[in-house]
CSV table of N, CA and C in Angstrom, one decimal:
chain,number,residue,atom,x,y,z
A,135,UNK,N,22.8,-13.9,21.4
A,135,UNK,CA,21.9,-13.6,20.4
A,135,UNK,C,22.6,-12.8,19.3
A,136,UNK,N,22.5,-12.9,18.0
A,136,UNK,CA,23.2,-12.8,16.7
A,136,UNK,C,22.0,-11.4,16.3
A,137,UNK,N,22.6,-10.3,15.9
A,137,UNK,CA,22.1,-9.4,15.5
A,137,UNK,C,21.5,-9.9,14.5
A,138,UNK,N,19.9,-9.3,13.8
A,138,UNK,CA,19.6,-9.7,12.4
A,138,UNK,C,19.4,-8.8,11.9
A,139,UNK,N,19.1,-8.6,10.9
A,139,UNK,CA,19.2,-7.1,9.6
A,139,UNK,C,17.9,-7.3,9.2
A,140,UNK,N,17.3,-6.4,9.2
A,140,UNK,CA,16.0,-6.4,8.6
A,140,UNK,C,15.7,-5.2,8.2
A,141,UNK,N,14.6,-5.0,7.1
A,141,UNK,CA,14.1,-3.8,6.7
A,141,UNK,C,12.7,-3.6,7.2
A,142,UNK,N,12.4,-4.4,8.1
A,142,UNK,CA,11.4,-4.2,8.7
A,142,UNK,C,11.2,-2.9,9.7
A,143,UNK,N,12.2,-2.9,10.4
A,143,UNK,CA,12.6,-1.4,10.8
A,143,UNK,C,12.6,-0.2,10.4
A,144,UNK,N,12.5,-0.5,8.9
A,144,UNK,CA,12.1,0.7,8.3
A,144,UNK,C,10.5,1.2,8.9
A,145,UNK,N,9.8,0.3,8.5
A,145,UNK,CA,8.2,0.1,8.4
A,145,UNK,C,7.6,0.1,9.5
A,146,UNK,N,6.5,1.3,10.4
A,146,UNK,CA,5.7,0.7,11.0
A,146,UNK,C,4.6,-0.4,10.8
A,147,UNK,N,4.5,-1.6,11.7
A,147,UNK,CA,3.1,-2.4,11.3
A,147,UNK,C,2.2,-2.2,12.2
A,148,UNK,N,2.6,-1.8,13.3
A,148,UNK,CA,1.0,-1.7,14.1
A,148,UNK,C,0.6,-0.3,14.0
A,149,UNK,N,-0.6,-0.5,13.3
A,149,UNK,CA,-1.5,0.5,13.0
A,149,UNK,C,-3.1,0.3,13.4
A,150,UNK,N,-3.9,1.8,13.6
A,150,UNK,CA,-5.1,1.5,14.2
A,150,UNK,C,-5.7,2.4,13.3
A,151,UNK,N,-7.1,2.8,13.1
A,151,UNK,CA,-7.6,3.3,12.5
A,151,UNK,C,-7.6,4.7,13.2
A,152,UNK,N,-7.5,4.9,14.0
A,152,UNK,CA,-7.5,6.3,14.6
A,152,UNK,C,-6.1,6.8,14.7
A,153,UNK,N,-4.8,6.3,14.1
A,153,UNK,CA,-3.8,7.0,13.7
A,153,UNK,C,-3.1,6.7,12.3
A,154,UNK,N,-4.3,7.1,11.1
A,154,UNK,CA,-3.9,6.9,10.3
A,154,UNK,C,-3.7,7.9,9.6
A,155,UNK,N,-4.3,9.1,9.7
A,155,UNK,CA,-3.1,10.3,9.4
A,155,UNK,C,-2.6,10.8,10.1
A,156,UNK,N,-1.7,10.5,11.1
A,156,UNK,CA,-0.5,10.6,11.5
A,156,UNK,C,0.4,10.6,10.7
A,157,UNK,N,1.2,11.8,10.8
A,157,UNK,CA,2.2,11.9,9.8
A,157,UNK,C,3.4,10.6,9.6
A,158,UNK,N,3.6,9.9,10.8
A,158,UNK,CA,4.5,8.8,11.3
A,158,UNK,C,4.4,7.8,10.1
A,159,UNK,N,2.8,7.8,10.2
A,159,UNK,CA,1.9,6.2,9.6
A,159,UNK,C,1.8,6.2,8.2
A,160,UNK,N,2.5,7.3,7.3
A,160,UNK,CA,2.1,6.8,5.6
A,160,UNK,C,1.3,8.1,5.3
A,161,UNK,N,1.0,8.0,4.3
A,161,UNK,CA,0.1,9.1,3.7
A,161,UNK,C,-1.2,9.1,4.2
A,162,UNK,N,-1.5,10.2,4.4
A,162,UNK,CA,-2.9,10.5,4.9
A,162,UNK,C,-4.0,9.9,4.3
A,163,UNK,N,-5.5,10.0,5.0
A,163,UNK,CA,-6.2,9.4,4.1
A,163,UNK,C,-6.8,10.3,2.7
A,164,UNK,N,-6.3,11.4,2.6
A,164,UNK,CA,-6.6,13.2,1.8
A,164,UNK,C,-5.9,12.6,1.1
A,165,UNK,N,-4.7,12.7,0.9
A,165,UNK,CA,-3.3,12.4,0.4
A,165,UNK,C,-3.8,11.3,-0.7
A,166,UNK,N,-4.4,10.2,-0.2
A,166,UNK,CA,-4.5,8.6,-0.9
A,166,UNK,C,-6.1,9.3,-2.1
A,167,UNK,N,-7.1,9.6,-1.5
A,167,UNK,CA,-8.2,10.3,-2.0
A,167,UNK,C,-7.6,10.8,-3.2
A,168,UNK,N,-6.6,12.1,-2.9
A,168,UNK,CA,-6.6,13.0,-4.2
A,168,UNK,C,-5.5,12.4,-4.8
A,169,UNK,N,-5.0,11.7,-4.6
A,169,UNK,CA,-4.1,10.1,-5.7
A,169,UNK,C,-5.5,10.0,-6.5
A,170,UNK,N,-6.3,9.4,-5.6
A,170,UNK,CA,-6.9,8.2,-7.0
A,170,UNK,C,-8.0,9.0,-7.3
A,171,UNK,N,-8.4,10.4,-7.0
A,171,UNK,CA,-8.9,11.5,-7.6
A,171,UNK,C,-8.2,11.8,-9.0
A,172,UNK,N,-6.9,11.6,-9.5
A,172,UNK,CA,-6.6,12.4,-10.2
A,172,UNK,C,-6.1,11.3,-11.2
A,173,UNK,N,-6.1,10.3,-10.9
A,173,UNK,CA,-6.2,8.8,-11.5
A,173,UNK,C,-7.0,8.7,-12.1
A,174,UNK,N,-8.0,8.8,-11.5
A,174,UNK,CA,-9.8,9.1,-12.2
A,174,UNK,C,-9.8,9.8,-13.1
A,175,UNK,N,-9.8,10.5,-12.9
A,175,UNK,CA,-9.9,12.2,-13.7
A,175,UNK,C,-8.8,11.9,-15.0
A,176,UNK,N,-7.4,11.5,-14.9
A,176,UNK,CA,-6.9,10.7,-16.2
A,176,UNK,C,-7.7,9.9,-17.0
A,177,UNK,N,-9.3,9.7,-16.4
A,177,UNK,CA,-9.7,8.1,-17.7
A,177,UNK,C,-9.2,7.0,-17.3
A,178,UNK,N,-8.9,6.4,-16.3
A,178,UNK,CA,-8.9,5.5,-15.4
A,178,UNK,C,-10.1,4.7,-15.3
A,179,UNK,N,-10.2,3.6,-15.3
A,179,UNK,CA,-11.1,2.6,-15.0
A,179,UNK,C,-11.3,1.7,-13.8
A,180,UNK,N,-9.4,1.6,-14.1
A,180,UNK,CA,-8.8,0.4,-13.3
A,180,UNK,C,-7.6,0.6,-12.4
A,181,UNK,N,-7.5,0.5,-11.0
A,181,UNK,CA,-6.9,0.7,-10.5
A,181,UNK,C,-5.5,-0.1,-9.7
A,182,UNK,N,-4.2,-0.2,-10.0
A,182,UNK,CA,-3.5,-1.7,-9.0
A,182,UNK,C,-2.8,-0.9,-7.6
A,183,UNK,N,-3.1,-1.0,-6.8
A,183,UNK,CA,-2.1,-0.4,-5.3
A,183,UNK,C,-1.5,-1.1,-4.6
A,184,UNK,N,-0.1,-0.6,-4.1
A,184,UNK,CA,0.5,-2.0,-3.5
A,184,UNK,C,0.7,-0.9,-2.1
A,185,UNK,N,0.1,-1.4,-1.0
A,185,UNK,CA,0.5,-0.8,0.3
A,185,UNK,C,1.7,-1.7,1.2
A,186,UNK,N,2.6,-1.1,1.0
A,186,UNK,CA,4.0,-1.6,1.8
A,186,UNK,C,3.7,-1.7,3.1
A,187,UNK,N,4.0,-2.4,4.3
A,187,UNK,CA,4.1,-2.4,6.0
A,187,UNK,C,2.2,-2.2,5.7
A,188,UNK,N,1.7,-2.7,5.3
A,188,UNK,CA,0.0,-2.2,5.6
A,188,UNK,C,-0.7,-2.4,6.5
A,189,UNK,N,0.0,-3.3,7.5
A,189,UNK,CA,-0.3,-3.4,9.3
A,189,UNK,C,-1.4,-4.0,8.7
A,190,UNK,N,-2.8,-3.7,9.7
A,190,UNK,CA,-3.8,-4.6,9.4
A,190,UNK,C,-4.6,-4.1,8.7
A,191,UNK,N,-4.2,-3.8,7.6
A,191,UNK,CA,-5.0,-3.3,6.3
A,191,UNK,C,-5.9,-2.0,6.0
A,192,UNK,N,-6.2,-1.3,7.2
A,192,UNK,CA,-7.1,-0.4,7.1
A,192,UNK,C,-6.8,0.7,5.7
A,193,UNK,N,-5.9,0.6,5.8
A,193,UNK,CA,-5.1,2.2,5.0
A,193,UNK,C,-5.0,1.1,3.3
A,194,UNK,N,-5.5,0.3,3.3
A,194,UNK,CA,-5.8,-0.1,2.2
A,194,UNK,C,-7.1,-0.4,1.7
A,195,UNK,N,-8.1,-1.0,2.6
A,195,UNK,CA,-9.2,-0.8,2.6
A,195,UNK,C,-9.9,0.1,2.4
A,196,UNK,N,-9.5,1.2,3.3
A,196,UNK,CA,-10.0,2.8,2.8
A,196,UNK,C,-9.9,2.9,1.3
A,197,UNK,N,-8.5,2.8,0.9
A,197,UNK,CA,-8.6,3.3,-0.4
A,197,UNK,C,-9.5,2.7,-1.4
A,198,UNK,N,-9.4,1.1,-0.9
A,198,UNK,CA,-10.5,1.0,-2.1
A,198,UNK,C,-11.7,1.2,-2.2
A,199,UNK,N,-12.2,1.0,-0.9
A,199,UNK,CA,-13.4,2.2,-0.7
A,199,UNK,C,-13.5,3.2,-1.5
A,200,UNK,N,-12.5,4.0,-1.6
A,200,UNK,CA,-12.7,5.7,-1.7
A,200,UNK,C,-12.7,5.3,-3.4
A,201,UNK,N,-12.1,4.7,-4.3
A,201,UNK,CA,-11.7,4.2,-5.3
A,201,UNK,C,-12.9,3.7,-5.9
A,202,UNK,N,-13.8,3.0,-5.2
A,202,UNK,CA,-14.7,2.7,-5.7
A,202,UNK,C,-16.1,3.8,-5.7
A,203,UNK,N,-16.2,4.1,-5.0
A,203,UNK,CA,-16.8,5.4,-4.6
A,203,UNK,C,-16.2,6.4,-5.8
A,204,UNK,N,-14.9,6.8,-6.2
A,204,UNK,CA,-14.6,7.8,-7.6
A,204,UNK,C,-15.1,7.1,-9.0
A,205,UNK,N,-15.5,5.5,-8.8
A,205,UNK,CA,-15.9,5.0,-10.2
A,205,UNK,C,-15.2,4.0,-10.5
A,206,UNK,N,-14.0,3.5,-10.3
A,206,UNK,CA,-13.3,3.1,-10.4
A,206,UNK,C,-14.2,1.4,-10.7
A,207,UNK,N,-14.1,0.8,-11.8
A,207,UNK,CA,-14.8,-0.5,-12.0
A,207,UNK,C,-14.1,-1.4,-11.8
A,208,UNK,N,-12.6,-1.5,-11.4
A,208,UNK,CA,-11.7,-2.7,-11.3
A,208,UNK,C,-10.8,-2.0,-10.2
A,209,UNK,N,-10.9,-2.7,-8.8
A,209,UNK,CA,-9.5,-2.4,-8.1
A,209,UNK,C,-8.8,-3.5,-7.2
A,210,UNK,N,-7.4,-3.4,-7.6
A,210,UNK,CA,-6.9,-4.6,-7.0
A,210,UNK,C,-5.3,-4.2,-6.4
A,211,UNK,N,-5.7,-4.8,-5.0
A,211,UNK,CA,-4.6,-4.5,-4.1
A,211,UNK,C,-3.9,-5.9,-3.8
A,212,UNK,N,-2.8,-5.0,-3.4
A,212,UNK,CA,-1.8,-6.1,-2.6
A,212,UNK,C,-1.4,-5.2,-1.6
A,213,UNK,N,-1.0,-6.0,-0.5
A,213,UNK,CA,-0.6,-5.8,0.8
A,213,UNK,C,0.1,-6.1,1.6
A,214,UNK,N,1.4,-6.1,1.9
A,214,UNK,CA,2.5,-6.9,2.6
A,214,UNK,C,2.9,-6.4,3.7
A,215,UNK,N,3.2,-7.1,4.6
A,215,UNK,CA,3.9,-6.7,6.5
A,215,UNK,C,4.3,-7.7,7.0
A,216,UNK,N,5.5,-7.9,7.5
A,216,UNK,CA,6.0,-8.6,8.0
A,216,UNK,C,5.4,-9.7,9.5
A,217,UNK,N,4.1,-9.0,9.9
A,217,UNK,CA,3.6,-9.4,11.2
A,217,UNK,C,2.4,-10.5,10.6
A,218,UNK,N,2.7,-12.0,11.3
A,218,UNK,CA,1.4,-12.4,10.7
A,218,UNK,C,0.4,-12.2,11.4
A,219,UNK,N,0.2,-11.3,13.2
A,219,UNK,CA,-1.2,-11.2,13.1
A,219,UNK,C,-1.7,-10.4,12.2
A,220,UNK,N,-0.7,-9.1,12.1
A,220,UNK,CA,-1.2,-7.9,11.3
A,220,UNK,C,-1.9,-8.7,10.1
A,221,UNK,N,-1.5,-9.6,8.9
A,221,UNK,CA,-2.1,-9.9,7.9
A,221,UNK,C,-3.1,-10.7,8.3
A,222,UNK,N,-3.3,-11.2,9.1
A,222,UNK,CA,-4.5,-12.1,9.4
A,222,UNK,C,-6.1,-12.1,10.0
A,223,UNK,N,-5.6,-10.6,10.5
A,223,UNK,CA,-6.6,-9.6,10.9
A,223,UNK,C,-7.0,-8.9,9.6
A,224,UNK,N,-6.1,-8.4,8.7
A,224,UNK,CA,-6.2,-7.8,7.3
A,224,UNK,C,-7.0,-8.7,6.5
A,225,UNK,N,-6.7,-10.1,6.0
A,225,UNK,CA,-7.3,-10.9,5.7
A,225,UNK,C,-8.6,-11.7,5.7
A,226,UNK,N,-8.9,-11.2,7.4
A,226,UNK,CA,-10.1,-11.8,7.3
A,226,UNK,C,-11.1,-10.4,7.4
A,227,UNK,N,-10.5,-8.9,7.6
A,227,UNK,CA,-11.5,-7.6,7.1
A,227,UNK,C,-11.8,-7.3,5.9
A,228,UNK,N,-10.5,-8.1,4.8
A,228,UNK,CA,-11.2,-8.5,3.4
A,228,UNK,C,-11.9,-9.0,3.1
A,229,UNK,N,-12.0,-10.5,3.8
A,229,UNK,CA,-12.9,-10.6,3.7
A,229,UNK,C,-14.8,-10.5,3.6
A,230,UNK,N,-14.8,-9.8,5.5
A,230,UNK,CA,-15.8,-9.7,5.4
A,230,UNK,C,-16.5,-8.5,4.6
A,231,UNK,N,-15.6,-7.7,4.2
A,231,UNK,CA,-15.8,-6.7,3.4
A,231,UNK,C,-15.8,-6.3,1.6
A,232,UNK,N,-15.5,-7.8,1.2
A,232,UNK,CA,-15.3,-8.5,0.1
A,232,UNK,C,-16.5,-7.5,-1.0
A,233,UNK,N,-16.0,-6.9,-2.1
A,233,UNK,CA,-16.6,-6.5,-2.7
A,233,UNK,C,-16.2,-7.2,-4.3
A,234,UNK,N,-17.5,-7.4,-5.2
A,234,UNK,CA,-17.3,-7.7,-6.5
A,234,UNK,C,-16.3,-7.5,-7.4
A,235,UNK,N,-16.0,-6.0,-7.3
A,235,UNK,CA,-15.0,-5.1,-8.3
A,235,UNK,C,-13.5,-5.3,-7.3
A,236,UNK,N,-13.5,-5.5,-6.5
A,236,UNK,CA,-12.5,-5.3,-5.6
A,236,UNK,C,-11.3,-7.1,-5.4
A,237,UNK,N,-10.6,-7.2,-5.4
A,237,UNK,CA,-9.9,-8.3,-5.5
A,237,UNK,C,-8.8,-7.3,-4.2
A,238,UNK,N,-8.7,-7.9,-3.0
A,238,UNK,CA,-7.3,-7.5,-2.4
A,238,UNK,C,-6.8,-8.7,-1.7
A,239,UNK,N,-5.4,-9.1,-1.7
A,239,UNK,CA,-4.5,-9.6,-1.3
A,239,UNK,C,-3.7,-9.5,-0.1
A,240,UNK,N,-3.4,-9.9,0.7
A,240,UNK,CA,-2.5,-9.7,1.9
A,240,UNK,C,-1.8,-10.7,2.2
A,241,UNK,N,-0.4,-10.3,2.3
A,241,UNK,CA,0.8,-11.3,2.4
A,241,UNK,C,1.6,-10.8,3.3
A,242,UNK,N,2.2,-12.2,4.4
A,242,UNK,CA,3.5,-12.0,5.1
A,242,UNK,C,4.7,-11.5,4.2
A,243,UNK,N,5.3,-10.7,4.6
A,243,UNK,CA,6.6,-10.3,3.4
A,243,UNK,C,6.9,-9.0,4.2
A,244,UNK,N,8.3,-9.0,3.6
A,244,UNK,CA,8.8,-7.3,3.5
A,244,UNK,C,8.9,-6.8,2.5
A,245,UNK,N,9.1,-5.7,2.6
A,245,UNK,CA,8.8,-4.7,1.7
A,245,UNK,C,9.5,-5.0,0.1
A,246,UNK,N,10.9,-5.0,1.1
A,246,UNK,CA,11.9,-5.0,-0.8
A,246,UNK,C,11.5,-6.5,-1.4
A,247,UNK,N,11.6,-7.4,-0.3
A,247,UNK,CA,10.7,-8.7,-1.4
A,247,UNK,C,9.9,-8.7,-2.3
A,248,UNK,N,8.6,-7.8,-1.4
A,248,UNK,CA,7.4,-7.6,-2.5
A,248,UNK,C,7.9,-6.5,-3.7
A,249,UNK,N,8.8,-5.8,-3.8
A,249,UNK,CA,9.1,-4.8,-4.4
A,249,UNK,C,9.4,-5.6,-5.7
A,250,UNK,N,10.6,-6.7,-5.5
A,250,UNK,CA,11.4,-7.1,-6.3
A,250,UNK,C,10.8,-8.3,-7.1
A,251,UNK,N,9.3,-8.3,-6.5
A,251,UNK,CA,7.7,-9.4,-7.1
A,251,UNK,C,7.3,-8.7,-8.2
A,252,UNK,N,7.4,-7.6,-8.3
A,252,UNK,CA,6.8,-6.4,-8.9
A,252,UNK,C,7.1,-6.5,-10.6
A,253,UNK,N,6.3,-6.5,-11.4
A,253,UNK,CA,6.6,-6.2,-12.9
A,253,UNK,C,6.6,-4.7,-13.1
A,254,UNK,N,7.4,-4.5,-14.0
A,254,UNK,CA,7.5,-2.8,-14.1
A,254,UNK,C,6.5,-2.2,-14.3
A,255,UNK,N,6.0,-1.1,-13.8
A,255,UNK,CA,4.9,-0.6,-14.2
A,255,UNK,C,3.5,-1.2,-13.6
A,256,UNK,N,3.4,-2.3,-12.6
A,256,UNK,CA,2.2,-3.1,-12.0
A,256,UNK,C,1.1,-2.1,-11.3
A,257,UNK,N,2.0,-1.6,-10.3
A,257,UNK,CA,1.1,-0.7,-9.3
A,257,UNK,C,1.0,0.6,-10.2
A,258,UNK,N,-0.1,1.0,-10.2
A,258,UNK,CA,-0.6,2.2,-10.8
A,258,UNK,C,-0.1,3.5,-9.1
A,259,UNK,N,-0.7,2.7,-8.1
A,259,UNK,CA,0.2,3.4,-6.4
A,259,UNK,C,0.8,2.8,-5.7
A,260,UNK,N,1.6,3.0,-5.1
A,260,UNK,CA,2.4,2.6,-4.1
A,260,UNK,C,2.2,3.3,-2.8
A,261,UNK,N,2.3,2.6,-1.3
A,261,UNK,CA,1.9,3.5,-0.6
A,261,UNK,C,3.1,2.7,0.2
A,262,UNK,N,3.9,3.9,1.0
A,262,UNK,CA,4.9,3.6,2.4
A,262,UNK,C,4.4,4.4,3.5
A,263,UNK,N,5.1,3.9,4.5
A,263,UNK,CA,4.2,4.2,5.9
A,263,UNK,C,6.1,5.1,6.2
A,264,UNK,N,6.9,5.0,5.6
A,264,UNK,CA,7.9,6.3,5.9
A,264,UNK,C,8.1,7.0,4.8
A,265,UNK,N,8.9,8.2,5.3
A,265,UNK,CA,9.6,8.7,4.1
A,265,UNK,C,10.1,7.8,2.5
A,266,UNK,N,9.9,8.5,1.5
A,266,UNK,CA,11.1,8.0,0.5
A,266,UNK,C,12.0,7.6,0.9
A,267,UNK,N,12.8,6.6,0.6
A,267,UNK,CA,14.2,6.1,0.7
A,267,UNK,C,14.9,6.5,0.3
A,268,UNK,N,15.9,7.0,0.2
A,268,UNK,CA,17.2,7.2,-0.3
A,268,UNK,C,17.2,6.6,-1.9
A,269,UNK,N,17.3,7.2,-3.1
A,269,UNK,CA,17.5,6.6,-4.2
A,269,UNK,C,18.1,5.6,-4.6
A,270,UNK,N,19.9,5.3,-3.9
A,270,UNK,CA,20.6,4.4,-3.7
A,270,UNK,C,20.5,3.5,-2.6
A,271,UNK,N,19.8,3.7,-1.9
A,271,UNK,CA,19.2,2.3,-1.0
A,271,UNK,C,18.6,1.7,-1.9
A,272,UNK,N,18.8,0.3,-1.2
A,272,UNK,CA,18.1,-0.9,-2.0
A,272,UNK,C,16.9,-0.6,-2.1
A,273,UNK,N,15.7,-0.1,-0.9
A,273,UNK,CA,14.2,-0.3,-1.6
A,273,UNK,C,14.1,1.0,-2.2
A,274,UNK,N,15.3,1.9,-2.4
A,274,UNK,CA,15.2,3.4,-3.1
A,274,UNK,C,14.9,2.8,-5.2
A,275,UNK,N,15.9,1.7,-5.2
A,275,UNK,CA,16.3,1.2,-6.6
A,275,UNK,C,15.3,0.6,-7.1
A,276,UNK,N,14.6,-0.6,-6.2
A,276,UNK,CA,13.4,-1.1,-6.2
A,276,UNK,C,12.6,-0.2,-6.2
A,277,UNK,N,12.0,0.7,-6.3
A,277,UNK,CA,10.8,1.8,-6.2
A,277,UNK,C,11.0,2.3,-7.8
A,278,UNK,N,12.2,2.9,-8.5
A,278,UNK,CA,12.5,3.2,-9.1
A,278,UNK,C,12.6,2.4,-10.3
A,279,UNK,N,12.9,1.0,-9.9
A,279,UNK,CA,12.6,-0.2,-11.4
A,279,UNK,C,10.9,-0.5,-11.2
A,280,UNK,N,10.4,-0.6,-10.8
A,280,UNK,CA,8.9,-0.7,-10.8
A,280,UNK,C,8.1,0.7,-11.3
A,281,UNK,N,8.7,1.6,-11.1
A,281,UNK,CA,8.2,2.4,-12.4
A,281,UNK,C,6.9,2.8,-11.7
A,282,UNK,N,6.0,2.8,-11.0
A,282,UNK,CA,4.5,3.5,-10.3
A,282,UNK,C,4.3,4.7,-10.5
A,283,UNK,N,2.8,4.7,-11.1
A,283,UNK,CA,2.5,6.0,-11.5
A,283,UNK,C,2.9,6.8,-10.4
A,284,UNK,N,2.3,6.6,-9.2
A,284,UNK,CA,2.4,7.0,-8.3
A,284,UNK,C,3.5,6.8,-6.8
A,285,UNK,N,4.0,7.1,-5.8
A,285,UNK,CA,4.7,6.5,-4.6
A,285,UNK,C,3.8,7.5,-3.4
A,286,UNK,N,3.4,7.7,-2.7
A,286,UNK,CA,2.7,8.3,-1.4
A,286,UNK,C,3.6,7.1,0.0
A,287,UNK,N,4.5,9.1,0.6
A,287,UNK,CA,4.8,8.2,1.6
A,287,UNK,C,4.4,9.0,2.6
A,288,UNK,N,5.5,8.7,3.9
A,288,UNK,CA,4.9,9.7,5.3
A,288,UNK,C,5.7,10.9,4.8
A,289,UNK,N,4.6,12.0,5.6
A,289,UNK,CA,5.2,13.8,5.2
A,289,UNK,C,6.2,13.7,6.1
């Protein structure tokens, strides 16, 4: 068997709703809140979030919940993880949970792919399920040319 390299290793994907503030799993659900609390509170209308490793979507879902719930009249997510049940389970909780204002996405991918999809300045947040990267790591540079108002990772 041939070693393969992946940055998926970086990223937890299996996530459950009952460990999602775990420090391990990405930013809290407080943490994601007082983001798009303070987004709002800027004069915000509209919101774009890109959740990295988003397992099966909960920790995206929430937010747009909570997002819509602050006022927020436009929110549109994207969502990428390497697992296709993880997105397919995500996929079909969008749907059943499908709201007007709300447009969300979920795609097989890793991370720095989606990163490197990214127009400067797209995601108003960015959410990681680890630490910051290293600046000069690849998905450090990628974080850094995308430009996001925001990054929320694990404490």
């Amino acid at each position: 068997m041939t070693p393969h390299f992946s940055l998926t290793g970086l990223f937890r994907s299996a996530r459950t709703a009952d460990d999602s503030d775990d420090p391990g799993q990405g930013p809290s659900t407080a943490q994601i809140a007082s983001r798009l609390a303070e987004w709002r509170h800027r004069g915000h209308r509209s919101i774009r979030i890109l959740d990295l490793a988003c397992g099966n979507g909960d920790r995206l879902l929430r937010a747009a919940a909570r997002a819509r719930e602050l006022g927020f009249v436009s929110v549109e997510g994207r969502g990428v993880d390497p697992s296709p049940g993880c997105i397919r389970h995500a996929r079909h909780r969008a749907e059943t949970e499908a709201h007007p204002s709300t447009s969300l996405v979920f795609e097989i991918g890793e991370p720095i792919t989606a990163l490197a999809a990214e127009h400067d300045g797209a995601a108003d947040l960015i959410l990681l399920s680890e630490a910051r990267p290293y600046p000069c790591s690849p998905l450090g540079a990628a974080l850094d040319r995308v430009n996001a108002g925001f990054v929320l990772t694990a404490c």
